[in-house]
Amino acid sequence: MNLEVKPYLTRIGIDNLVKTNLETLNLLQQQHLKTVPYENLDIMRNVSLSLEIPDIYEKIVTRNRGGYCFELNGLFSWLLKTLGFAVVDYMARYLRDEPSIPMRRHRVLRVTCGGQDYLCDVGVGAVVPLTPIPFIFDTPMQRGNDVYKLEKEPFLGNVLYERKTTEWRAVYAFTEEEQLDLDYIMPSFYCEKHPDSFFRSMDMVHIFTEDGRKSVANRELKIFSEKNVEVITPQSEEDFNELLLQHFNIKI
């Protein structure tokens, strides 16, 4: 399969890219988060996932679907490398709301641009930085209404924190061992198939909007904006499918 960059860029609402610089990297991540939904709908419907790039491309670019971290960050890594960015893929532990240290089941990217390394991530189904975070430690960084920082810890390695009000909360942690695409097959299989997997617990869909985000959890849609939160609860399977099409452009 001959994969082309242009349809992918069109999919995320970008017409032309001039340079592989920080401005472009910021635009790519922000647009990706606003156009390609995070979703686990195939997992919930027992549709097996493929992490082969042509298959992810067909799902996300051709069929206009979304995916979860192993798919989204896997394809985003391919796009960045194809455009000429230097990318290293890592495995991370997702820490938000975890009572203890969890297994590594998240994929993140380190992208070098203009002599600086950046943490890039388009594969989280929650609030995450809309633009890349530089590898600068112990320094709070504003991203929209949210504040983030990176810290080093002896066991966890590099930890991304977010600040809610005055309290810092860990998002995820990663160490700097480069991973190959095949290294994500086993944790992805666990996420798909294991009965204890969080990804098998309920339908989850998430996308950013210009003034907030839209999230589905347990078939309830919440539309977050700067002023309020609207809640929509579908009454039937047909209502839910229509909700997916209307708000996320996903056709089941």
Short mmCIF file of N, CA, C and O in Angstrom, two decimals, residues 26-160:
data_model
loop_
_atom_site.label_atom_id
_atom_site.label_comp_id
_atom_site.label_asym_id
_atom_site.label_seq_id
_atom_site.Cartn_x
_atom_site.Cartn_y
_atom_site.Cartn_z
N ASN A 26 3.87 22.24 16.42
CA ASN A 26 2.74 22.69 17.25
C ASN A 26 1.42 22.53 16.50
O ASN A 26 0.42 22.05 17.05
N LEU A 27 1.42 22.96 15.24
CA LEU A 27 0.20 22.89 14.43
C LEU A 27 -0.24 21.45 14.22
O LEU A 27 -1.44 21.14 14.34
N LEU A 28 0.69 20.57 13.92
CA LEU A 28 0.35 19.18 13.67
C LEU A 28 -0.29 18.53 14.90
O LEU A 28 -1.32 17.85 14.79
N GLN A 29 0.30 18.73 16.07
CA GLN A 29 -0.26 18.10 17.28
C GLN A 29 -1.62 18.70 17.61
O GLN A 29 -2.57 17.96 17.92
N GLN A 30 -1.73 20.00 17.56
CA GLN A 30 -2.99 20.65 17.90
C GLN A 30 -4.11 20.23 16.95
O GLN A 30 -5.22 19.89 17.40
N GLN A 31 -3.84 20.24 15.66
CA GLN A 31 -4.85 19.86 14.70
C GLN A 31 -5.23 18.38 14.82
O GLN A 31 -6.41 18.01 14.65
N HIS A 32 -4.26 17.54 15.12
CA HIS A 32 -4.54 16.11 15.28
C HIS A 32 -5.52 15.90 16.43
O HIS A 32 -6.50 15.13 16.30
N LEU A 33 -5.29 16.57 17.54
CA LEU A 33 -6.15 16.40 18.71
C LEU A 33 -7.56 16.95 18.48
O LEU A 33 -8.51 16.53 19.14
N LYS A 34 -7.69 17.88 17.53
CA LYS A 34 -8.99 18.49 17.25
C LYS A 34 -9.76 17.83 16.12
O LYS A 34 -10.92 18.18 15.88
N THR A 35 -9.12 16.89 15.43
CA THR A 35 -9.79 16.29 14.27
C THR A 35 -9.87 14.77 14.32
O THR A 35 -10.77 14.18 13.73
N VAL A 36 -8.92 14.12 14.99
CA VAL A 36 -8.91 12.66 15.05
C VAL A 36 -9.28 12.22 16.46
O VAL A 36 -8.51 12.45 17.40
N PRO A 37 -10.44 11.60 16.65
CA PRO A 37 -10.86 11.27 18.01
C PRO A 37 -10.08 10.12 18.62
O PRO A 37 -9.65 9.19 17.93
N TYR A 38 -9.89 10.22 19.91
CA TYR A 38 -9.45 9.08 20.72
C TYR A 38 -10.69 8.21 20.91
O TYR A 38 -11.74 8.71 21.33
N GLU A 39 -10.59 6.92 20.61
CA GLU A 39 -11.77 6.06 20.80
C GLU A 39 -11.37 4.59 20.88
O GLU A 39 -10.37 4.18 20.29
N ASN A 40 -12.18 3.83 21.62
CA ASN A 40 -11.93 2.40 21.81
C ASN A 40 -13.09 1.57 21.29
O ASN A 40 -13.34 0.46 21.76
N LEU A 41 -13.83 2.08 20.31
CA LEU A 41 -15.06 1.45 19.87
C LEU A 41 -14.83 0.07 19.27
O LEU A 41 -15.65 -0.83 19.46
N ASP A 42 -13.72 -0.12 18.56
CA ASP A 42 -13.42 -1.45 18.02
C ASP A 42 -13.16 -2.45 19.14
O ASP A 42 -13.61 -3.59 19.08
N ILE A 43 -12.43 -2.03 20.16
CA ILE A 43 -12.15 -2.93 21.28
C ILE A 43 -13.45 -3.37 21.94
O ILE A 43 -13.65 -4.56 22.24
N MET A 44 -14.35 -2.43 22.16
CA MET A 44 -15.62 -2.75 22.82
C MET A 44 -16.49 -3.66 21.96
O MET A 44 -17.37 -4.35 22.48
N ARG A 45 -16.27 -3.67 20.66
CA ARG A 45 -17.06 -4.50 19.75
C ARG A 45 -16.30 -5.73 19.28
O ARG A 45 -16.69 -6.38 18.30
N ASN A 46 -15.18 -6.04 19.97
CA ASN A 46 -14.37 -7.23 19.68
C ASN A 46 -13.85 -7.26 18.24
O ASN A 46 -13.73 -8.33 17.63
N VAL A 47 -13.56 -6.08 17.71
CA VAL A 47 -12.90 -5.98 16.41
C VAL A 47 -11.40 -5.90 16.66
O VAL A 47 -10.92 -4.94 17.27
N SER A 48 -10.65 -6.89 16.22
CA SER A 48 -9.22 -6.93 16.49
C SER A 48 -8.50 -5.76 15.84
O SER A 48 -8.80 -5.37 14.70
N LEU A 49 -7.54 -5.19 16.54
CA LEU A 49 -6.76 -4.07 16.04
C LEU A 49 -5.49 -4.57 15.36
O LEU A 49 -4.94 -5.60 15.73
N SER A 50 -5.03 -3.81 14.40
CA SER A 50 -3.72 -4.03 13.80
C SER A 50 -2.89 -2.79 14.04
O SER A 50 -3.37 -1.66 13.88
N LEU A 51 -1.63 -2.98 14.43
CA LEU A 51 -0.71 -1.86 14.63
C LEU A 51 0.21 -1.67 13.43
O LEU A 51 1.14 -0.86 13.48
N GLU A 52 -0.05 -2.38 12.34
CA GLU A 52 0.69 -2.16 11.11
C GLU A 52 0.30 -0.79 10.54
O GLU A 52 -0.89 -0.46 10.46
N ILE A 53 1.28 0.01 10.16
CA ILE A 53 1.02 1.37 9.72
C ILE A 53 0.01 1.43 8.57
O ILE A 53 -0.92 2.26 8.61
N PRO A 54 0.10 0.60 7.53
CA PRO A 54 -0.93 0.67 6.48
C PRO A 54 -2.34 0.44 7.00
O PRO A 54 -3.29 1.08 6.52
N ASP A 55 -2.50 -0.43 7.99
CA ASP A 55 -3.82 -0.71 8.55
C ASP A 55 -4.33 0.47 9.39
O ASP A 55 -5.52 0.81 9.34
N ILE A 56 -3.44 1.06 10.18
CA ILE A 56 -3.85 2.23 10.97
C ILE A 56 -4.19 3.39 10.03
O ILE A 56 -5.17 4.12 10.26
N TYR A 57 -3.38 3.58 8.99
CA TYR A 57 -3.64 4.63 8.00
C TYR A 57 -5.02 4.45 7.37
O TYR A 57 -5.80 5.40 7.25
N GLU A 58 -5.32 3.21 6.99
CA GLU A 58 -6.63 2.94 6.36
C GLU A 58 -7.77 3.25 7.32
O GLU A 58 -8.80 3.81 6.92
N LYS A 59 -7.59 2.91 8.58
CA LYS A 59 -8.64 3.15 9.57
C LYS A 59 -8.83 4.64 9.83
O LYS A 59 -9.96 5.15 9.79
N ILE A 60 -7.74 5.35 10.09
CA ILE A 60 -7.84 6.75 10.53
C ILE A 60 -7.99 7.71 9.36
O ILE A 60 -8.82 8.62 9.40
N VAL A 61 -7.19 7.52 8.32
CA VAL A 61 -7.21 8.47 7.20
C VAL A 61 -8.30 8.13 6.20
O VAL A 61 -9.09 9.00 5.81
N THR A 62 -8.37 6.87 5.78
CA THR A 62 -9.33 6.50 4.74
C THR A 62 -10.75 6.38 5.28
O THR A 62 -11.70 6.88 4.65
N ARG A 63 -10.90 5.72 6.42
CA ARG A 63 -12.25 5.49 6.97
C ARG A 63 -12.68 6.54 7.99
O ARG A 63 -13.76 6.44 8.57
N ASN A 64 -11.82 7.51 8.25
CA ASN A 64 -12.19 8.65 9.10
C ASN A 64 -12.51 8.25 10.54
O ASN A 64 -13.33 8.88 11.20
N ARG A 65 -11.84 7.22 11.02
CA ARG A 65 -12.03 6.78 12.39
C ARG A 65 -10.95 7.38 13.29
O ARG A 65 -10.09 8.14 12.86
N GLY A 66 -11.01 7.02 14.56
CA GLY A 66 -9.96 7.39 15.50
C GLY A 66 -9.25 6.14 15.97
O GLY A 66 -9.14 5.16 15.26
N GLY A 67 -8.79 6.17 17.22
CA GLY A 67 -8.11 5.02 17.78
C GLY A 67 -7.62 5.34 19.17
O GLY A 67 -8.02 6.35 19.76
N TYR A 68 -6.75 4.48 19.74
CA TYR A 68 -6.16 4.80 21.03
C TYR A 68 -4.66 4.91 20.87
O TYR A 68 -4.15 4.92 19.76
N CYS A 69 -3.93 5.04 21.98
CA CYS A 69 -2.55 5.54 21.92
C CYS A 69 -1.65 4.76 20.97
O CYS A 69 -0.86 5.34 20.23
N PHE A 70 -1.75 3.42 20.96
CA PHE A 70 -0.86 2.63 20.12
C PHE A 70 -1.13 2.88 18.64
O PHE A 70 -0.23 2.81 17.82
N GLU A 71 -2.37 3.19 18.31
CA GLU A 71 -2.72 3.52 16.93
C GLU A 71 -2.40 4.98 16.62
O GLU A 71 -1.73 5.30 15.63
N LEU A 72 -2.90 5.88 17.46
CA LEU A 72 -2.78 7.32 17.18
C LEU A 72 -1.34 7.78 17.18
O LEU A 72 -0.88 8.44 16.23
N ASN A 73 -0.61 7.47 18.23
CA ASN A 73 0.79 7.90 18.30
C ASN A 73 1.67 7.09 17.34
O ASN A 73 2.71 7.58 16.89
N GLY A 74 1.26 5.88 17.02
CA GLY A 74 2.00 5.11 16.03
C GLY A 74 1.93 5.75 14.65
O GLY A 74 2.95 5.91 13.97
N LEU A 75 0.72 6.14 14.24
CA LEU A 75 0.57 6.78 12.93
C LEU A 75 1.15 8.19 12.93
O LEU A 75 1.74 8.63 11.93
N PHE A 76 1.00 8.91 14.04
CA PHE A 76 1.56 10.25 14.14
C PHE A 76 3.09 10.20 14.06
O PHE A 76 3.71 11.06 13.43
N SER A 77 3.69 9.19 14.67
CA SER A 77 5.13 9.00 14.58
C SER A 77 5.54 8.81 13.13
O SER A 77 6.53 9.40 12.66
N TRP A 78 4.80 7.98 12.40
CA TRP A 78 5.09 7.77 10.97
C TRP A 78 5.00 9.08 10.20
O TRP A 78 5.86 9.38 9.37
N LEU A 79 3.96 9.88 10.47
CA LEU A 79 3.80 11.15 9.77
C LEU A 79 4.98 12.07 10.03
O LEU A 79 5.55 12.65 9.10
N LEU A 80 5.35 12.22 11.30
CA LEU A 80 6.45 13.12 11.64
C LEU A 80 7.75 12.68 11.01
O LEU A 80 8.52 13.50 10.47
N LYS A 81 8.04 11.38 11.05
CA LYS A 81 9.27 10.87 10.44
C LYS A 81 9.26 11.10 8.93
O LYS A 81 10.28 11.48 8.34
N THR A 82 8.11 10.89 8.31
CA THR A 82 7.99 11.07 6.87
C THR A 82 8.20 12.53 6.48
O THR A 82 8.77 12.83 5.42
N LEU A 83 7.77 13.44 7.34
CA LEU A 83 7.94 14.87 7.08
C LEU A 83 9.36 15.35 7.35
O LEU A 83 9.70 16.48 7.00
N GLY A 84 10.17 14.52 8.01
CA GLY A 84 11.56 14.88 8.24
C GLY A 84 11.93 15.19 9.67
O GLY A 84 13.07 15.58 9.94
N PHE A 85 11.01 15.02 10.61
CA PHE A 85 11.32 15.21 12.02
C PHE A 85 12.07 13.99 12.56
O PHE A 85 11.85 12.87 12.11
N ALA A 86 12.94 14.22 13.54
CA ALA A 86 13.63 13.14 14.24
C ALA A 86 12.75 12.68 15.41
O ALA A 86 12.45 13.47 16.31
N VAL A 87 12.34 11.43 15.40
CA VAL A 87 11.37 10.92 16.37
C VAL A 87 11.91 9.66 17.04
O VAL A 87 12.47 8.78 16.38
N VAL A 88 11.73 9.59 18.35
CA VAL A 88 12.03 8.37 19.12
C VAL A 88 10.76 7.99 19.87
O VAL A 88 10.12 8.85 20.50
N ASP A 89 10.39 6.71 19.80
CA ASP A 89 9.17 6.23 20.45
C ASP A 89 9.50 5.59 21.80
O ASP A 89 10.45 4.80 21.90
N TYR A 90 8.69 5.94 22.82
CA TYR A 90 8.90 5.41 24.17
C TYR A 90 7.63 4.70 24.65
O TYR A 90 6.53 4.92 24.14
N MET A 91 7.81 3.90 25.69
CA MET A 91 6.69 3.29 26.41
C MET A 91 6.50 4.03 27.73
O MET A 91 7.48 4.40 28.39
N ALA A 92 5.25 4.26 28.11
CA ALA A 92 4.97 5.04 29.32
C ALA A 92 4.00 4.29 30.23
O ALA A 92 3.26 3.40 29.80
N ARG A 93 4.02 4.70 31.50
CA ARG A 93 3.04 4.23 32.49
C ARG A 93 2.02 5.34 32.69
O ARG A 93 2.39 6.45 33.08
N TYR A 94 0.76 5.06 32.43
CA TYR A 94 -0.28 6.06 32.61
C TYR A 94 -0.68 6.10 34.09
O TYR A 94 -1.17 5.12 34.63
N LEU A 95 -0.45 7.24 34.73
CA LEU A 95 -0.56 7.32 36.19
C LEU A 95 -1.83 7.99 36.69
O LEU A 95 -2.19 7.82 37.86
N ARG A 96 -2.49 8.77 35.86
CA ARG A 96 -3.65 9.53 36.32
C ARG A 96 -4.71 8.59 36.89
O ARG A 96 -5.15 7.63 36.25
N ASP A 97 -5.14 8.86 38.13
CA ASP A 97 -6.20 8.10 38.84
C ASP A 97 -5.81 6.66 39.16
O ASP A 97 -6.67 5.86 39.50
N GLU A 98 -4.53 6.33 39.06
CA GLU A 98 -4.09 4.98 39.41
C GLU A 98 -3.70 4.92 40.88
O GLU A 98 -2.92 5.75 41.35
N PRO A 99 -4.19 3.93 41.66
CA PRO A 99 -3.85 3.82 43.08
C PRO A 99 -2.44 3.31 43.32
O PRO A 99 -1.88 3.48 44.41
N SER A 100 -1.84 2.63 42.33
CA SER A 100 -0.49 2.11 42.45
C SER A 100 0.20 2.22 41.09
O SER A 100 -0.42 2.60 40.10
N ILE A 101 1.48 1.87 41.04
CA ILE A 101 2.22 1.98 39.78
C ILE A 101 1.70 0.94 38.80
O ILE A 101 1.73 -0.26 39.08
N PRO A 102 1.20 1.36 37.63
CA PRO A 102 0.63 0.42 36.67
C PRO A 102 1.69 -0.10 35.70
O PRO A 102 2.84 0.35 35.67
N MET A 103 1.29 -1.06 34.87
CA MET A 103 2.16 -1.58 33.82
C MET A 103 2.34 -0.50 32.74
O MET A 103 1.59 0.46 32.66
N ARG A 104 3.35 -0.69 31.90
CA ARG A 104 3.55 0.21 30.77
C ARG A 104 2.54 -0.14 29.68
O ARG A 104 2.57 -1.22 29.11
N ARG A 105 1.64 0.79 29.40
CA ARG A 105 0.62 0.55 28.38
C ARG A 105 0.25 1.83 27.62
O ARG A 105 -0.88 2.00 27.18
N HIS A 106 1.22 2.72 27.50
CA HIS A 106 0.97 3.95 26.76
C HIS A 106 2.18 4.27 25.89
O HIS A 106 3.32 4.01 26.29
N ARG A 107 1.94 4.83 24.71
CA ARG A 107 3.00 5.17 23.77
C ARG A 107 3.13 6.69 23.68
O ARG A 107 2.14 7.40 23.53
N VAL A 108 4.35 7.19 23.81
CA VAL A 108 4.63 8.62 23.68
C VAL A 108 5.81 8.82 22.74
O VAL A 108 6.56 7.88 22.45
N LEU A 109 5.99 10.06 22.29
CA LEU A 109 7.03 10.37 21.31
C LEU A 109 7.95 11.48 21.82
O LEU A 109 7.49 12.44 22.44
N ARG A 110 9.24 11.33 21.53
CA ARG A 110 10.19 12.42 21.70
C ARG A 110 10.58 12.90 20.30
O ARG A 110 11.06 12.13 19.48
N VAL A 111 10.35 14.18 20.07
CA VAL A 111 10.62 14.75 18.75
C VAL A 111 11.66 15.85 18.92
O VAL A 111 11.51 16.74 19.76
N THR A 112 12.71 15.78 18.12
CA THR A 112 13.76 16.80 18.15
C THR A 112 13.50 17.82 17.05
O THR A 112 13.29 17.46 15.89
N CYS A 113 13.51 19.07 17.46
CA CYS A 113 13.20 20.15 16.51
C CYS A 113 13.99 21.39 16.92
O CYS A 113 13.89 21.83 18.08
N GLY A 114 14.78 21.92 16.00
CA GLY A 114 15.57 23.12 16.30
C GLY A 114 16.55 22.92 17.44
O GLY A 114 16.83 23.86 18.18
N GLY A 115 17.08 21.71 17.59
CA GLY A 115 18.04 21.43 18.65
C GLY A 115 17.43 21.18 20.02
O GLY A 115 18.17 20.97 20.99
N GLN A 116 16.11 21.18 20.13
CA GLN A 116 15.42 20.96 21.40
C GLN A 116 14.55 19.71 21.28
O GLN A 116 13.91 19.48 20.26
N ASP A 117 14.52 18.89 22.35
CA ASP A 117 13.64 17.73 22.39
C ASP A 117 12.29 18.12 22.96
O ASP A 117 12.20 18.91 23.91
N TYR A 118 11.23 17.53 22.39
CA TYR A 118 9.86 17.80 22.82
C TYR A 118 9.11 16.50 23.06
O TYR A 118 9.31 15.51 22.34
N LEU A 119 8.23 16.51 24.05
CA LEU A 119 7.32 15.41 24.31
C LEU A 119 6.05 15.66 23.50
O LEU A 119 5.38 16.67 23.68
N CYS A 120 5.72 14.72 22.61
CA CYS A 120 4.53 14.84 21.77
C CYS A 120 3.59 13.67 22.05
O CYS A 120 4.04 12.53 22.20
N ASP A 121 2.30 13.95 22.05
CA ASP A 121 1.33 12.91 22.39
C ASP A 121 -0.04 13.31 21.83
O ASP A 121 -0.59 14.34 22.20
N VAL A 122 -0.58 12.48 20.93
CA VAL A 122 -1.94 12.70 20.42
C VAL A 122 -2.83 11.51 20.77
O VAL A 122 -3.88 11.32 20.17
N GLY A 123 -2.43 10.74 21.80
CA GLY A 123 -3.12 9.49 22.08
C GLY A 123 -3.64 9.32 23.48
O GLY A 123 -3.63 8.22 24.02
N VAL A 124 -4.12 10.40 24.09
CA VAL A 124 -4.69 10.32 25.45
C VAL A 124 -6.17 10.73 25.40
O VAL A 124 -6.51 11.75 24.82
N GLY A 125 -7.02 9.94 26.03
CA GLY A 125 -8.44 10.25 26.05
C GLY A 125 -8.83 11.10 27.23
O GLY A 125 -9.78 10.79 27.95
N ALA A 126 -8.12 12.16 27.46
CA ALA A 126 -8.40 13.09 28.55
C ALA A 126 -7.71 14.40 28.21
O ALA A 126 -7.17 14.57 27.12
N VAL A 127 -7.71 15.32 29.15
CA VAL A 127 -7.05 16.59 28.92
C VAL A 127 -5.54 16.38 28.89
O VAL A 127 -4.95 15.84 29.82
N VAL A 128 -4.91 16.77 27.79
CA VAL A 128 -3.46 16.67 27.62
C VAL A 128 -2.98 17.96 26.95
O VAL A 128 -3.79 18.73 26.44
N PRO A 129 -1.67 18.22 26.96
CA PRO A 129 -1.18 19.43 26.30
C PRO A 129 -1.53 19.45 24.82
O PRO A 129 -1.31 18.47 24.10
N LEU A 130 -2.09 20.55 24.36
CA LEU A 130 -2.45 20.68 22.95
C LEU A 130 -1.22 20.84 22.06
O LEU A 130 -1.27 20.53 20.87
N THR A 131 -0.14 21.32 22.63
CA THR A 131 1.10 21.48 21.87
C THR A 131 2.23 20.79 22.63
O THR A 131 2.13 20.54 23.83
N PRO A 132 3.33 20.46 21.94
CA PRO A 132 4.43 19.70 22.57
C PRO A 132 5.03 20.39 23.78
O PRO A 132 5.06 21.62 23.88
N ILE A 133 5.53 19.56 24.70
CA ILE A 133 6.18 20.03 25.92
C ILE A 133 7.70 19.86 25.76
O ILE A 133 8.17 18.74 25.51
N PRO A 134 8.50 20.90 25.89
CA PRO A 134 9.95 20.74 25.77
C PRO A 134 10.52 19.93 26.93
O PRO A 134 9.98 19.95 28.03
N PHE A 135 11.59 19.20 26.67
CA PHE A 135 12.27 18.43 27.70
C PHE A 135 13.07 19.40 28.58
O PHE A 135 14.30 19.40 28.58
N ILE A 136 12.35 20.19 29.33
CA ILE A 136 12.93 21.11 30.32
C ILE A 136 12.28 20.74 31.65
O ILE A 136 11.05 20.72 31.76
N PHE A 137 13.09 20.44 32.65
CA PHE A 137 12.55 19.84 33.86
C PHE A 137 12.36 20.86 34.98
O PHE A 137 13.06 21.88 35.05
N ASP A 138 11.35 20.56 35.83
CA ASP A 138 11.05 21.37 37.02
C ASP A 138 10.68 22.81 36.66
O ASP A 138 10.92 23.73 37.44
N THR A 139 10.06 22.98 35.51
CA THR A 139 9.67 24.31 35.05
C THR A 139 8.22 24.28 34.59
O THR A 139 7.91 23.67 33.56
N PRO A 140 7.29 24.91 35.32
CA PRO A 140 5.89 24.93 34.89
C PRO A 140 5.73 25.61 33.53
O PRO A 140 6.38 26.61 33.24
N MET A 141 4.88 25.01 32.68
CA MET A 141 4.64 25.53 31.34
C MET A 141 3.15 25.64 31.10
O MET A 141 2.42 24.66 31.28
N GLN A 142 2.69 26.80 30.71
CA GLN A 142 1.28 27.06 30.45
C GLN A 142 0.90 26.53 29.08
O GLN A 142 1.59 26.75 28.09
N ARG A 143 -0.21 25.79 29.02
CA ARG A 143 -0.79 25.35 27.76
C ARG A 143 -2.28 25.62 27.82
O ARG A 143 -3.04 24.86 28.40
N GLY A 144 -2.71 26.74 27.22
CA GLY A 144 -4.11 27.13 27.34
C GLY A 144 -4.43 27.47 28.78
O GLY A 144 -3.73 28.27 29.42
N ASN A 145 -5.48 26.85 29.31
CA ASN A 145 -5.86 27.08 30.71
C ASN A 145 -5.15 26.13 31.68
O ASN A 145 -5.37 26.20 32.88
N ASP A 146 -4.32 25.24 31.15
CA ASP A 146 -3.69 24.22 31.98
C ASP A 146 -2.19 24.45 32.10
O ASP A 146 -1.57 25.09 31.24
N VAL A 147 -1.61 23.93 33.18
CA VAL A 147 -0.18 24.09 33.44
C VAL A 147 0.43 22.69 33.59
O VAL A 147 -0.13 21.82 34.27
N TYR A 148 1.57 22.49 32.96
CA TYR A 148 2.25 21.19 32.99
C TYR A 148 3.71 21.40 33.37
O TYR A 148 4.27 22.48 33.24
N LYS A 149 4.34 20.30 33.81
CA LYS A 149 5.78 20.31 34.04
C LYS A 149 6.31 18.88 33.94
O LYS A 149 5.56 17.91 34.12
N LEU A 150 7.58 18.77 33.62
CA LEU A 150 8.28 17.49 33.64
C LEU A 150 9.20 17.43 34.84
O LEU A 150 9.88 18.41 35.15
N GLU A 151 9.23 16.29 35.51
CA GLU A 151 10.16 16.07 36.61
C GLU A 151 10.81 14.70 36.44
O GLU A 151 10.23 13.78 35.85
N LYS A 152 12.02 14.55 36.95
CA LYS A 152 12.71 13.27 36.94
C LYS A 152 12.55 12.59 38.30
O LYS A 152 12.72 13.24 39.33
N GLU A 153 12.22 11.30 38.28
CA GLU A 153 12.10 10.53 39.51
C GLU A 153 12.93 9.25 39.36
O GLU A 153 13.06 8.71 38.25
N PRO A 154 13.50 8.75 40.47
CA PRO A 154 14.46 7.64 40.39
C PRO A 154 13.93 6.40 39.70
O PRO A 154 14.63 5.80 38.87
N PHE A 155 12.72 5.98 40.00
CA PHE A 155 12.18 4.75 39.41
C PHE A 155 11.36 5.03 38.15
O PHE A 155 11.55 4.38 37.11
N LEU A 156 10.47 6.00 38.23
CA LEU A 156 9.53 6.25 37.13
C LEU A 156 10.20 6.91 35.93
O LEU A 156 9.71 6.80 34.81
N GLY A 157 11.29 7.61 36.16
CA GLY A 157 11.95 8.31 35.05
C GLY A 157 11.38 9.70 34.88
O GLY A 157 11.27 10.47 35.84
N ASN A 158 11.00 10.05 33.65
CA ASN A 158 10.43 11.36 33.36
C ASN A 158 8.93 11.33 33.63
O ASN A 158 8.21 10.52 33.05
N VAL A 159 8.47 12.23 34.48
CA VAL A 159 7.05 12.25 34.86
C VAL A 159 6.43 13.55 34.38
O VAL A 159 6.93 14.65 34.67
N LEU A 160 5.33 13.45 33.64
CA LEU A 160 4.55 14.61 33.23
C LEU A 160 3.49 14.89 34.29
O LEU A 160 2.70 14.00 34.62
#
